[in-house]
XYZ file of N, CA, C and O in Angstrom:
420
model
N 117.094 123.074 77.368
C 115.795 123.487 76.874
C 115.321 124.731 77.627
O 115.489 124.827 78.827
N 114.673 125.600 76.890
C 114.172 126.809 77.532
C 112.757 126.583 78.041
O 112.006 125.747 77.544
N 112.392 127.362 79.038
C 111.068 127.262 79.641
C 110.010 127.817 78.696
O 110.262 128.762 77.945
N 108.839 127.224 78.743
C 107.721 127.652 77.908
C 107.151 128.952 78.480
O 106.846 129.041 79.665
N 107.019 129.959 77.614
C 106.550 131.276 78.039
C 105.597 131.807 76.972
O 105.853 131.655 75.782
N 104.490 132.415 77.398
C 103.536 132.962 76.422
C 103.831 134.432 76.129
O 104.763 135.019 76.680
N 103.016 135.042 75.274
C 103.233 136.422 74.843
C 103.061 137.426 75.983
O 103.569 138.551 75.905
N 102.365 137.037 77.055
C 102.182 137.935 78.210
C 103.308 137.789 79.230
O 103.256 138.387 80.301
N 104.293 136.955 78.910
C 105.424 136.758 79.814
C 105.144 135.754 80.921
O 105.897 135.671 81.888
N 104.062 134.981 80.784
C 103.698 133.990 81.795
C 104.343 132.642 81.469
O 104.472 132.274 80.302
N 104.734 131.929 82.507
C 105.299 130.594 82.359
C 104.185 129.554 82.489
O 103.170 129.787 83.136
N 104.406 128.395 81.898
C 103.478 127.275 82.013
C 103.894 126.458 83.238
O 104.950 125.833 83.230
N 103.068 126.494 84.289
C 103.328 125.734 85.517
C 102.483 124.476 85.496
O 101.262 124.550 85.375
N 103.115 123.327 85.605
C 102.408 122.057 85.664
C 102.396 121.567 87.104
O 103.319 121.845 87.871
N 101.343 120.807 87.440
C 101.230 120.322 88.819
C 100.305 119.120 88.872
O 99.560 118.852 87.927
N 100.345 118.408 89.967
C 99.466 117.262 90.212
C 98.311 117.675 91.115
O 98.455 118.577 91.946
N 97.193 116.966 90.953
C 96.065 117.054 91.872
C 96.186 115.896 92.849
O 96.569 114.797 92.462
N 95.834 116.142 94.105
C 95.775 115.078 95.106
C 94.399 115.117 95.769
O 93.728 116.150 95.757
N 94.005 113.962 96.350
C 92.743 113.951 97.099
C 93.046 114.214 98.568
O 94.190 114.481 98.945
N 92.029 114.139 99.408
C 92.207 114.469 100.828
C 93.153 113.513 101.542
O 93.664 113.845 102.614
N 93.424 112.348 100.960
C 94.346 111.389 101.575
C 95.774 111.589 101.093
O 96.682 110.915 101.572
N 95.979 112.479 100.120
C 97.315 112.726 99.579
C 97.638 111.894 98.349
O 98.722 111.989 97.797
N 96.670 111.098 97.884
C 96.865 110.266 96.694
C 96.780 111.135 95.438
O 95.864 111.945 95.295
N 97.727 110.949 94.513
C 97.695 111.685 93.254
C 96.530 111.178 92.416
O 96.388 109.976 92.197
N 95.703 112.106 91.923
C 94.510 111.725 91.169
C 94.451 112.365 89.783
O 93.514 112.117 89.028
N 95.420 113.194 89.438
C 95.404 113.831 88.128
C 96.471 114.897 88.020
O 97.350 115.019 88.881
N 96.403 115.667 86.946
C 97.371 116.723 86.707
C 96.699 117.858 85.954
O 95.609 117.696 85.402
N 97.369 118.998 85.915
C 96.847 120.164 85.218
C 97.979 121.155 85.028
O 99.107 120.901 85.444
N 97.659 122.291 84.435
C 98.645 123.362 84.308
C 97.943 124.707 84.360
O 96.729 124.794 84.165
N 98.711 125.742 84.644
C 98.224 127.124 84.634
C 99.329 128.006 84.071
O 100.503 127.650 84.122
N 98.944 129.135 83.554
C 99.904 130.135 83.081
C 99.983 131.248 84.124
O 98.953 131.766 84.569
N 101.204 131.588 84.534
C 101.377 132.624 85.558
C 102.767 133.235 85.455
O 103.706 132.609 84.961
N 102.902 134.440 85.982
C 104.185 135.159 85.991
C 105.170 134.492 86.950
O 106.359 134.411 86.678
N 104.665 134.028 88.106
C 105.545 133.398 89.097
C 104.777 132.292 89.826
O 103.569 132.131 89.638
N 105.491 131.537 90.659
C 104.872 130.393 91.324
C 103.764 130.824 92.289
O 102.739 130.147 92.391
N 103.930 131.930 92.976
C 102.890 132.395 93.899
C 101.574 132.615 93.165
O 100.507 132.203 93.629
N 101.648 133.258 92.014
C 100.443 133.497 91.214
C 99.897 132.174 90.673
O 98.680 131.968 90.636
N 100.781 131.265 90.285
C 100.353 129.957 89.779
C 99.588 129.189 90.857
O 98.560 128.573 90.577
N 100.072 129.241 92.086
C 99.396 128.550 93.191
C 98.016 129.152 93.419
O 97.029 128.423 93.586
N 97.915 130.466 93.386
C 96.624 131.139 93.583
C 95.636 130.721 92.492
O 94.482 130.383 92.780
N 96.090 130.711 91.242
C 95.213 130.310 90.129
C 94.794 128.852 90.256
O 93.632 128.506 90.023
N 95.729 127.983 90.608
C 95.422 126.552 90.736
C 94.467 126.309 91.905
O 93.523 125.525 91.791
N 94.698 126.971 93.035
C 93.834 126.784 94.204
C 92.395 127.230 93.922
O 91.452 126.699 94.497
N 92.225 128.178 93.002
C 90.877 128.621 92.628
C 90.107 127.501 91.923
O 88.876 127.540 91.854
N 90.807 126.505 91.417
C 90.172 125.379 90.721
C 89.944 124.176 91.641
O 89.374 123.177 91.220
N 90.393 124.252 92.887
C 90.234 123.122 93.798
C 88.760 122.797 94.028
O 87.894 123.660 93.919
N 88.503 121.532 94.354
C 87.156 121.060 94.637
C 87.209 120.351 95.984
O 87.670 119.214 96.066
N 86.762 120.987 97.064
C 86.866 120.382 98.393
C 86.087 119.075 98.519
O 85.095 118.855 97.808
N 86.529 118.220 99.408
C 85.850 116.949 99.683
C 84.415 117.237 100.145
O 84.172 118.197 100.872
N 83.479 116.378 99.697
C 82.070 116.582 100.062
C 81.238 115.365 99.681
O 81.646 114.540 98.880
N 80.050 115.296 100.259
C 79.038 114.316 99.852
C 78.227 114.941 98.728
O 77.931 116.141 98.744
N 77.847 114.123 97.735
C 76.989 114.597 96.642
C 75.853 113.591 96.458
O 76.056 112.382 96.539
N 74.656 114.114 96.220
C 73.467 113.285 96.060
C 72.757 113.684 94.775
O 72.631 114.871 94.458
N 72.285 112.681 94.033
C 71.534 112.930 92.799
C 70.070 113.154 93.150
O 69.406 112.275 93.676
N 69.571 114.344 92.856
C 68.206 114.694 93.247
C 67.171 114.402 92.164
O 66.041 114.852 92.252
N 67.564 113.662 91.150
C 66.652 113.343 90.059
C 66.977 114.072 88.773
O 66.590 113.639 87.692
N 67.706 115.181 88.898
C 68.091 115.911 87.688
C 69.555 116.339 87.705
O 70.135 116.575 86.648
N 70.143 116.459 88.889
C 71.555 116.842 88.981
C 72.111 116.451 90.343
O 71.357 116.151 91.284
N 73.443 116.449 90.444
C 74.094 116.194 91.732
C 74.166 117.487 92.530
O 74.493 118.543 91.983
N 73.836 117.398 93.814
C 73.921 118.554 94.706
C 74.755 118.172 95.915
O 74.750 117.019 96.359
N 75.490 119.132 96.446
C 76.274 118.890 97.655
C 75.344 118.777 98.852
O 74.403 119.556 98.988
N 75.614 117.795 99.693
C 74.823 117.596 100.914
C 75.799 117.462 102.083
O 76.948 117.060 101.902
N 75.364 117.809 103.311
C 76.281 117.792 104.451
C 76.664 116.402 104.941
O 77.676 116.241 105.628
N 75.870 115.393 104.614
C 76.157 114.020 105.070
C 75.549 113.048 104.068
O 74.756 113.440 103.206
N 75.892 111.782 104.198
C 75.387 110.763 103.284
C 73.860 110.693 103.327
O 73.257 110.718 104.395
N 73.238 110.606 102.163
C 71.784 110.458 102.044
C 71.496 108.993 101.749
O 72.023 108.433 100.787
N 70.674 108.356 102.578
C 70.386 106.925 102.412
C 68.915 106.658 102.137
O 68.482 105.517 102.150
N 68.161 107.711 101.865
C 66.714 107.557 101.671
C 66.325 107.432 100.211
O 65.156 107.541 99.878
N 67.250 107.207 99.336
C 66.951 107.056 97.915
C 67.872 107.896 97.068
O 68.506 108.831 97.544
N 67.967 107.522 95.821
C 68.857 108.228 94.914
C 70.294 107.776 95.105
O 70.602 106.982 95.999
N 71.148 108.271 94.282
C 72.558 107.900 94.339
C 73.327 108.947 95.135
O 73.239 110.136 94.859
N 74.066 108.515 96.134
C 74.872 109.412 96.947
C 76.302 108.885 96.965
O 76.524 107.677 97.060
N 77.277 109.765 96.851
C 78.670 109.333 96.894
C 79.522 110.366 97.611
O 79.138 111.539 97.721
N 80.683 109.915 98.096
C 81.625 110.814 98.753
C 82.740 111.152 97.777
O 83.402 110.267 97.244
N 82.932 112.431 97.524
C 84.002 112.931 96.667
C 85.171 113.297 97.580
O 85.021 114.149 98.461
N 86.321 112.670 97.394
C 87.487 112.914 98.262
C 88.184 114.234 97.972
O 89.200 114.545 98.570
N 87.645 115.019 97.071
C 88.187 116.334 96.787
C 89.320 116.303 95.773
O 89.814 115.243 95.374
N 89.716 117.491 95.372
C 90.796 117.673 94.410
C 91.571 118.912 94.859
O 91.034 120.023 94.853
N 92.794 118.691 95.310
C 93.609 119.756 95.874
C 94.942 119.860 95.135
O 95.497 118.848 94.695
N 95.468 121.055 95.035
C 96.754 121.282 94.372
C 97.885 120.689 95.218
O 97.963 120.939 96.419
N 98.734 119.899 94.582
C 99.959 119.415 95.223
C 101.045 120.432 94.899
O 101.726 120.334 93.874
N 101.178 121.437 95.754
C 102.095 122.553 95.509
C 103.529 122.060 95.326
O 104.279 122.595 94.494
N 103.922 121.013 96.058
C 105.291 120.497 95.943
C 105.583 119.926 94.558
O 106.746 119.820 94.168
N 104.554 119.552 93.808
C 104.764 118.983 92.473
C 104.840 120.055 91.384
O 105.160 119.743 90.235
N 104.562 121.306 91.709
C 104.468 122.367 90.710
C 105.842 122.763 90.192
O 106.779 122.944 90.956
N 105.936 122.896 88.847
C 107.197 123.310 88.226
C 106.913 124.053 86.921
O 105.840 123.913 86.328
N 107.896 124.850 86.479
C 107.817 125.520 85.183
C 108.183 124.506 84.108
O 109.211 123.841 84.195
N 107.348 124.417 83.090
C 107.536 123.407 82.050
C 108.287 123.954 80.836
O 108.166 125.134 80.488
N 109.033 123.066 80.187
C 109.604 123.352 78.874
C 108.546 122.980 77.839
O 107.526 122.363 78.158
N 108.765 123.328 76.596
C 107.837 122.950 75.511
C 107.690 121.432 75.462
O 106.590 120.899 75.341
N 108.810 120.713 75.584
C 108.783 119.249 75.515
C 107.960 118.660 76.672
O 107.167 117.745 76.473
N 108.141 119.195 77.881
C 107.380 118.708 79.035
C 105.891 118.993 78.877
O 105.045 118.155 79.184
N 105.556 120.198 78.389
C 104.158 120.570 78.195
C 103.509 119.689 77.131
O 102.374 119.225 77.304
N 104.223 119.444 76.040
C 103.689 118.580 74.984
C 103.464 117.161 75.492
O 102.459 116.529 75.176
N 104.405 116.650 76.291
C 104.268 115.293 76.835
C 103.063 115.208 77.775
O 102.301 114.230 77.743
N 102.855 116.219 78.612
C 101.728 116.233 79.529
C 100.410 116.320 78.746
O 99.447 115.626 79.069
N 100.370 117.144 77.703
C 99.165 117.240 76.873
C 98.869 115.902 76.197
O 97.711 115.491 76.110
N 99.899 115.221 75.725
C 99.706 113.924 75.084
C 99.107 112.916 76.073
O 98.198 112.167 75.714
N 99.597 112.922 77.300
C 99.018 112.037 78.320
C 97.540 112.339 78.528
O 96.714 111.431 78.630
N 97.217 113.610 78.619
C 95.829 114.018 78.806
C 94.951 113.571 77.648
O 93.840 113.074 77.846
N 95.434 113.742 76.417
C 94.660 113.321 75.253
C 94.464 111.805 75.255
O 93.383 111.327 74.928
N 95.493 111.051 75.605
C 95.389 109.594 75.630
C 94.355 109.130 76.657
O 93.670 108.129 76.447
N 94.221 109.855 77.750
C 93.282 109.460 78.793
C 91.830 109.771 78.420
O 90.910 109.224 79.011
N 91.610 110.640 77.432
C 90.253 111.036 77.085
C 89.741 110.378 75.810
O 88.605 110.556 75.446
N 90.577 109.638 75.146
C 90.170 108.985 73.881
C 89.603 107.622 74.135
O 89.947 106.901 74.967
């Protein structure tokens, strides 16, 4: 099977997301010319670990747990698992998309 490539000559790189403990928590993909560029694009989507508190209208990042009211939770973050990154074939990309669709229905 040949690798999936778009009209700009970019490959479809698939990868896993991990939390701060190294546990796999999801997956995603990016289009890039090479793996270095794919890592840069994926890292731009990372969400560092943090505390979040609901202020009555939205969640805001806070430096520590808030216990004086409202809902507060710890987000373990979302980081690129660079070791899991690979160039996908059409079949691999379709299978990954199908998994994503099944999880959202």
